[in-house]
JSON list of C-alpha atoms in Angstrom, two decimals:
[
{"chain": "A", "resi": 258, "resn": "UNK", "atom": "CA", "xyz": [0.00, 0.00, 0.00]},
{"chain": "A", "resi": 259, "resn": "UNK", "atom": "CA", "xyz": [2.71, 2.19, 0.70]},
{"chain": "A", "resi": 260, "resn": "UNK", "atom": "CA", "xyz": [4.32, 1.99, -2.82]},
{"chain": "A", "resi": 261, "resn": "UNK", "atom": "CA", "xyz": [0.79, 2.57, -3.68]},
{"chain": "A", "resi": 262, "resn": "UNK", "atom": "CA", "xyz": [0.49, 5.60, -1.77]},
{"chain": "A", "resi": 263, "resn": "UNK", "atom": "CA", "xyz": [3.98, 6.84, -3.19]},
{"chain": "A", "resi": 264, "resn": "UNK", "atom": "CA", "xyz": [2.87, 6.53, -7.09]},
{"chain": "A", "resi": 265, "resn": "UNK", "atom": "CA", "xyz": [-0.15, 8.55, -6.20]},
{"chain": "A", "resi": 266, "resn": "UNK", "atom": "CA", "xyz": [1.55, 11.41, -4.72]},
{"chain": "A", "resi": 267, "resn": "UNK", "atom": "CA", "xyz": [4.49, 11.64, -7.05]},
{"chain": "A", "resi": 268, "resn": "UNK", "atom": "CA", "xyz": [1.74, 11.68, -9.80]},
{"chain": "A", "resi": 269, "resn": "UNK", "atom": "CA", "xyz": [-0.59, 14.35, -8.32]},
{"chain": "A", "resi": 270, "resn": "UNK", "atom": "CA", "xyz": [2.61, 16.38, -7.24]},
{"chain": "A", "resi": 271, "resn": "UNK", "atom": "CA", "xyz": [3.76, 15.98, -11.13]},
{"chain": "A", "resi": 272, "resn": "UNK", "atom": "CA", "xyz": [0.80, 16.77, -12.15]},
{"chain": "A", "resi": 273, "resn": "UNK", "atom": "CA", "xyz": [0.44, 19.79, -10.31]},
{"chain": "A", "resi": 274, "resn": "UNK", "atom": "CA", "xyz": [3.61, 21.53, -11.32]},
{"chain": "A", "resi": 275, "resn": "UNK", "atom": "CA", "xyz": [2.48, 21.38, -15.32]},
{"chain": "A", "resi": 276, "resn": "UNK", "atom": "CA", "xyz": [-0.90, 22.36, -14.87]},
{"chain": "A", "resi": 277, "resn": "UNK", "atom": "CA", "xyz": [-0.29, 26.12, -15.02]},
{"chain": "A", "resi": 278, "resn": "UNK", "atom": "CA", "xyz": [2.04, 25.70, -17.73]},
{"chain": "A", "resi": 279, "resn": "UNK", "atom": "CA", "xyz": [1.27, 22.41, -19.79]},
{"chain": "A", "resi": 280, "resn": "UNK", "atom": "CA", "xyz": [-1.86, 21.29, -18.48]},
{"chain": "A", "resi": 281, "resn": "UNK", "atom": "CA", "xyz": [-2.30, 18.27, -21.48]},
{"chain": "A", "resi": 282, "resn": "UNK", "atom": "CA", "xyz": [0.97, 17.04, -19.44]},
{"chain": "A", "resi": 283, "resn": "UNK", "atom": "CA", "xyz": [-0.73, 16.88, -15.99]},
{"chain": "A", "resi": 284, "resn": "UNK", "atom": "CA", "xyz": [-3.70, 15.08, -17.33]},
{"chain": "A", "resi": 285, "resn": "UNK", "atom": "CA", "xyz": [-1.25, 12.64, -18.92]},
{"chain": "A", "resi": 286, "resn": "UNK", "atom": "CA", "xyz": [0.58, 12.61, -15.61]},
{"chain": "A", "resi": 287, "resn": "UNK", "atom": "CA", "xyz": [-2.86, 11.69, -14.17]},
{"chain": "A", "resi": 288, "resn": "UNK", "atom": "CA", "xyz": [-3.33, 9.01, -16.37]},
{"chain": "A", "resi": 289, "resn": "UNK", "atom": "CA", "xyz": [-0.26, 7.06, -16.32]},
{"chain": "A", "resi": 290, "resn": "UNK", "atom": "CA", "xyz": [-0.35, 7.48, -12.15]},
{"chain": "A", "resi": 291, "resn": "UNK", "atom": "CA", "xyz": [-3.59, 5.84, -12.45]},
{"chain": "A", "resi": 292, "resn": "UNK", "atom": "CA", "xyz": [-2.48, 2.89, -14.34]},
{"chain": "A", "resi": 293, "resn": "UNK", "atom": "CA", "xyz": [0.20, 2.23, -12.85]},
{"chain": "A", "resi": 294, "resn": "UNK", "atom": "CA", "xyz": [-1.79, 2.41, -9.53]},
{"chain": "A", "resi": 295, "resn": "UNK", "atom": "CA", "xyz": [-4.31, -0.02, -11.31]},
{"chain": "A", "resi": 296, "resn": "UNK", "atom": "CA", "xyz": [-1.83, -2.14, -12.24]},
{"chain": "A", "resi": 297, "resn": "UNK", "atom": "CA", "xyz": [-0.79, -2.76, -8.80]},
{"chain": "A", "resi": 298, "resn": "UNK", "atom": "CA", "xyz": [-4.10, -3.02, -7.34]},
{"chain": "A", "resi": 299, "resn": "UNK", "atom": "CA", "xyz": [-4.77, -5.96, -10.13]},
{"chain": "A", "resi": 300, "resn": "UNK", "atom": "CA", "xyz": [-2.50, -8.09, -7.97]},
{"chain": "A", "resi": 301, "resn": "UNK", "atom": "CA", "xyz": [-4.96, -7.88, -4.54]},
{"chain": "A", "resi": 302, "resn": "UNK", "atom": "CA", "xyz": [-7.64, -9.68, -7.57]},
{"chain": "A", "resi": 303, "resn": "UNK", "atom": "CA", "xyz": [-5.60, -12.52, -7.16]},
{"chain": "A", "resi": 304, "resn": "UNK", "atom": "CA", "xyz": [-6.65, -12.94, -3.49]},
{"chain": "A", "resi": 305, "resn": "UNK", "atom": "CA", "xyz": [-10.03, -12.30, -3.93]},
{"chain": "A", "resi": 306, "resn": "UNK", "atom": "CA", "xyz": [-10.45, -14.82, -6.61]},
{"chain": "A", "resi": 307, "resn": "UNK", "atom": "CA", "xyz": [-8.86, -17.54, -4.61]},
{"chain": "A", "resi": 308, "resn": "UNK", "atom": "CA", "xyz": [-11.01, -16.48, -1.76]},
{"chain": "A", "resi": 309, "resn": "UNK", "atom": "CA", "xyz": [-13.91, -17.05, -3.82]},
{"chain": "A", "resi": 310, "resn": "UNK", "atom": "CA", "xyz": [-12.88, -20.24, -5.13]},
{"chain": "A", "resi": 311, "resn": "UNK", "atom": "CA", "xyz": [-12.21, -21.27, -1.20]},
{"chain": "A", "resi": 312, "resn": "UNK", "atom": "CA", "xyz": [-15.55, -20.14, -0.53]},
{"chain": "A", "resi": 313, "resn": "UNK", "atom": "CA", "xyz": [-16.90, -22.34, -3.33]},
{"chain": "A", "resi": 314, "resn": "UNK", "atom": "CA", "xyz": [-15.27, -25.48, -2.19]},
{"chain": "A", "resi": 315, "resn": "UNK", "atom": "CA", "xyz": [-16.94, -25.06, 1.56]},
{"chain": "A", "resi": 316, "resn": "UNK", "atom": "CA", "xyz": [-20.74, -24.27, -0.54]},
{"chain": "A", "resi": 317, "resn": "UNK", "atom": "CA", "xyz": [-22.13, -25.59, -3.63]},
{"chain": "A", "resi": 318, "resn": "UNK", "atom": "CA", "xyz": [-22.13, -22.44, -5.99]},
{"chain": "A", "resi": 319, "resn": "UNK", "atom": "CA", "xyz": [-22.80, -22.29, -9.40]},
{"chain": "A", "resi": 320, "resn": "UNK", "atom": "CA", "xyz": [-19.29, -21.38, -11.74]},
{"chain": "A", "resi": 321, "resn": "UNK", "atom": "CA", "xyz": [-21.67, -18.80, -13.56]},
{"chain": "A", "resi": 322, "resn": "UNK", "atom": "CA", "xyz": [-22.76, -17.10, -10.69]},
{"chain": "A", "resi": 323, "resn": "UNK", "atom": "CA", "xyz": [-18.97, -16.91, -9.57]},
{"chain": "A", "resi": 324, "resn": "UNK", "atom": "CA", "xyz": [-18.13, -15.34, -13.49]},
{"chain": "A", "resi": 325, "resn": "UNK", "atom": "CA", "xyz": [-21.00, -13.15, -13.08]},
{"chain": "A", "resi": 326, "resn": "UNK", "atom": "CA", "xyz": [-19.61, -11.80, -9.34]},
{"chain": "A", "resi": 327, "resn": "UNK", "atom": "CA", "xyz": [-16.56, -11.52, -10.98]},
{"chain": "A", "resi": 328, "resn": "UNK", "atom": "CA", "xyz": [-17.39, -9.18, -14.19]},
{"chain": "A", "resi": 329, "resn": "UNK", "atom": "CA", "xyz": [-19.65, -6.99, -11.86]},
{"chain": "A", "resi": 330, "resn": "UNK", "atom": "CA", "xyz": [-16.21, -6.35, -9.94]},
{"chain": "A", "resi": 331, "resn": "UNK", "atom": "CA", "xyz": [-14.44, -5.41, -13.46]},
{"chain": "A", "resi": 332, "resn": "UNK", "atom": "CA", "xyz": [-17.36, -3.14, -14.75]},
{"chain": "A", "resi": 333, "resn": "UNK", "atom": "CA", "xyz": [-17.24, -1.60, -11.43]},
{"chain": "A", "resi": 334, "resn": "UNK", "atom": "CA", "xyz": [-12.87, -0.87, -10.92]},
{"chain": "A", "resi": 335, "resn": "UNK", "atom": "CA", "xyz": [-13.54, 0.48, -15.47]},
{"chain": "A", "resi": 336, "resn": "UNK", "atom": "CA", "xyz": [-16.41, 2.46, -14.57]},
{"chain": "A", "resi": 337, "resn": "UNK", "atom": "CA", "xyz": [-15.09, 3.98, -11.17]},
{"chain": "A", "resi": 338, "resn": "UNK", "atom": "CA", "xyz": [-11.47, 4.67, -12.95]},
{"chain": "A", "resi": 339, "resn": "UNK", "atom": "CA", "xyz": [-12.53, 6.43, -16.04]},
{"chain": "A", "resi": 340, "resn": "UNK", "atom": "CA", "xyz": [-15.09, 8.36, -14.22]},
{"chain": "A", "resi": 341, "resn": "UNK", "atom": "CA", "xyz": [-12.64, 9.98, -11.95]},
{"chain": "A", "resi": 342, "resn": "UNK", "atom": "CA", "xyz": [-10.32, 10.92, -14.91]},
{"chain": "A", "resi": 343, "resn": "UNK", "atom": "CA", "xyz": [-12.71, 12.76, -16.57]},
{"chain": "A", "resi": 344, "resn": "UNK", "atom": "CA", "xyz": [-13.99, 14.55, -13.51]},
{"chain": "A", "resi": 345, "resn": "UNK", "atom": "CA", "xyz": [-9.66, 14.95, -13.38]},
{"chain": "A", "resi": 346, "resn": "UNK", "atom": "CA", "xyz": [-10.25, 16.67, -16.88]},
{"chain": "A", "resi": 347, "resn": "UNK", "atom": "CA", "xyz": [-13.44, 18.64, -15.69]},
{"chain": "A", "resi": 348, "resn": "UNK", "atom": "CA", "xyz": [-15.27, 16.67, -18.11]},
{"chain": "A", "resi": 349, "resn": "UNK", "atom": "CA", "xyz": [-18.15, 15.96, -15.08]},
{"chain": "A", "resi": 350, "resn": "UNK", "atom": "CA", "xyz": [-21.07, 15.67, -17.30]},
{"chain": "A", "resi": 351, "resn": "UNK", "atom": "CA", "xyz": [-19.23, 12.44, -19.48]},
{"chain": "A", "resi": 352, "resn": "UNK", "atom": "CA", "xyz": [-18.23, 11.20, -15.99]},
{"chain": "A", "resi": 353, "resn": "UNK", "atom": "CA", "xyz": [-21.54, 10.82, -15.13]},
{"chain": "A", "resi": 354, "resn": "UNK", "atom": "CA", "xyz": [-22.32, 8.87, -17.88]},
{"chain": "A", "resi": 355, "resn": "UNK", "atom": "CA", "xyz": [-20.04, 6.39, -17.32]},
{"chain": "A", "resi": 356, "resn": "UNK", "atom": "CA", "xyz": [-21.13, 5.96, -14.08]},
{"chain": "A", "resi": 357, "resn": "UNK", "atom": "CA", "xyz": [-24.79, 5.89, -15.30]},
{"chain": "A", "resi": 358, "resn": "UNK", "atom": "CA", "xyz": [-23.72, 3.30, -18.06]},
{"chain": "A", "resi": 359, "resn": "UNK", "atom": "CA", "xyz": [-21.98, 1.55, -15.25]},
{"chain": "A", "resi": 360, "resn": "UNK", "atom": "CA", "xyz": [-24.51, 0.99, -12.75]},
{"chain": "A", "resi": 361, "resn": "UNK", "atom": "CA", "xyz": [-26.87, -0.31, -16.03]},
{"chain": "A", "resi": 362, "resn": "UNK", "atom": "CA", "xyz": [-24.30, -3.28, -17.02]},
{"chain": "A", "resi": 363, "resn": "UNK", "atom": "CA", "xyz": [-23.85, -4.42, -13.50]},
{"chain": "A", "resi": 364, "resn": "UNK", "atom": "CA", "xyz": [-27.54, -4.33, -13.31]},
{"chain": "A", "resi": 365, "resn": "UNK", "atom": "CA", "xyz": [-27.75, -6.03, -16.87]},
{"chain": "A", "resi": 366, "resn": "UNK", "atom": "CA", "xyz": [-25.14, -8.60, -15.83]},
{"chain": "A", "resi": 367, "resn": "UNK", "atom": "CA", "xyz": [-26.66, -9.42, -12.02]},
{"chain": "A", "resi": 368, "resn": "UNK", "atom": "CA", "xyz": [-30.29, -9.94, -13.73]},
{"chain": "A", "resi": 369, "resn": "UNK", "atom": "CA", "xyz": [-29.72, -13.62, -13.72]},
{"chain": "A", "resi": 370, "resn": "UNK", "atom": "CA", "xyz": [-28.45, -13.92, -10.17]},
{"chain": "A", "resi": 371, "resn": "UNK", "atom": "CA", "xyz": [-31.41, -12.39, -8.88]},
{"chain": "A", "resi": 372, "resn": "UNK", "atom": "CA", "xyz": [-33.46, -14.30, -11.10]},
{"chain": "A", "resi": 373, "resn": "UNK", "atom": "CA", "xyz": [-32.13, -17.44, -9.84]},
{"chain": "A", "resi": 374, "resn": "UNK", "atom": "CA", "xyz": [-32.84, -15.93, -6.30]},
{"chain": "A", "resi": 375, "resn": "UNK", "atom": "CA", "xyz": [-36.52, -15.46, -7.14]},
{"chain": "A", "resi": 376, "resn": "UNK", "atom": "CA", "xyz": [-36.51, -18.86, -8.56]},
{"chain": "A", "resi": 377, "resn": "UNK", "atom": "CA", "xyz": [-35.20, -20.24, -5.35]},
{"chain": "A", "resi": 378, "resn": "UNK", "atom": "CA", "xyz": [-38.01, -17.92, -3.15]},
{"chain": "A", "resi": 379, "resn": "UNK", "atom": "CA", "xyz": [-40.91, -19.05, -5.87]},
{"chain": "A", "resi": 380, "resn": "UNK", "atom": "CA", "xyz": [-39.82, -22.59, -5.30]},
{"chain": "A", "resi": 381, "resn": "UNK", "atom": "CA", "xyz": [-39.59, -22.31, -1.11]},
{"chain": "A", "resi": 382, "resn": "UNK", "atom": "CA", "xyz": [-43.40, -20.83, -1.53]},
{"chain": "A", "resi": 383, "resn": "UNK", "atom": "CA", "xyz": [-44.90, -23.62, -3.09]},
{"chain": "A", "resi": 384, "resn": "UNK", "atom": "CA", "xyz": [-43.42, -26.19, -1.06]}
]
């Protein structure tokens, strides 16, 4: 976390000294800082997946449901990252967009999880 930390303040303090002067440099400044950041972060996936797969070998879960928990994650880390580097840009009106867009796919792509959870409450009803 703390080489984490470090990238992000280099970056912003980068960033900062071209803004008055080259400000196209201090949004690429941004953007690089924020992938490399990302890139970093990817490696924490890693644990959560093999949580997940832990989790699945104490409970019988479906594989799909597992994919689908895992793309919502994805669509969620995209959407949240290029949000905030347009808001960077003071493009705030595209940022919300994205985020609206967002929140749509990962309802989109839980629909059959909770579908499969109604299923499961129909089913509980009628016995």
């Amino acid at each position: 976390m703390i080489k984490i930390a470090l990238i992000g303040l280099v970056a912003v303090l980068l960033a900062i000294q071209f803004k008055s002067s080259r400000s196209e440099f201090s949004t690429y400044i941004s953007i690089v800082g924020c992938i490399l950041i990302f890139l970093l972060g990817v490696n924490r996936l890693e644990i959560i997946i093999n949580a997940i797969k832990k989790i699945q070998s104490y409970i019988s879960l479906n594989q799909a449901y597992i994919t689908i928990l895992l793309k919502i994650i994805g669509i969620t880390y995209v959407a949240e990252i290029s949000s905030n580097i347009c808001k960077d840009c003071g493009y705030t009106a595209v940022a919300i967009q994205i985020e609206l867009v967002g929140k749509l796919t990962i309802l989109a792509t839980g629909m059959p999880i909770l579908l499969a959870l109604l299923d499961t409450i129909n089913n509980f009803l009628k016995a």
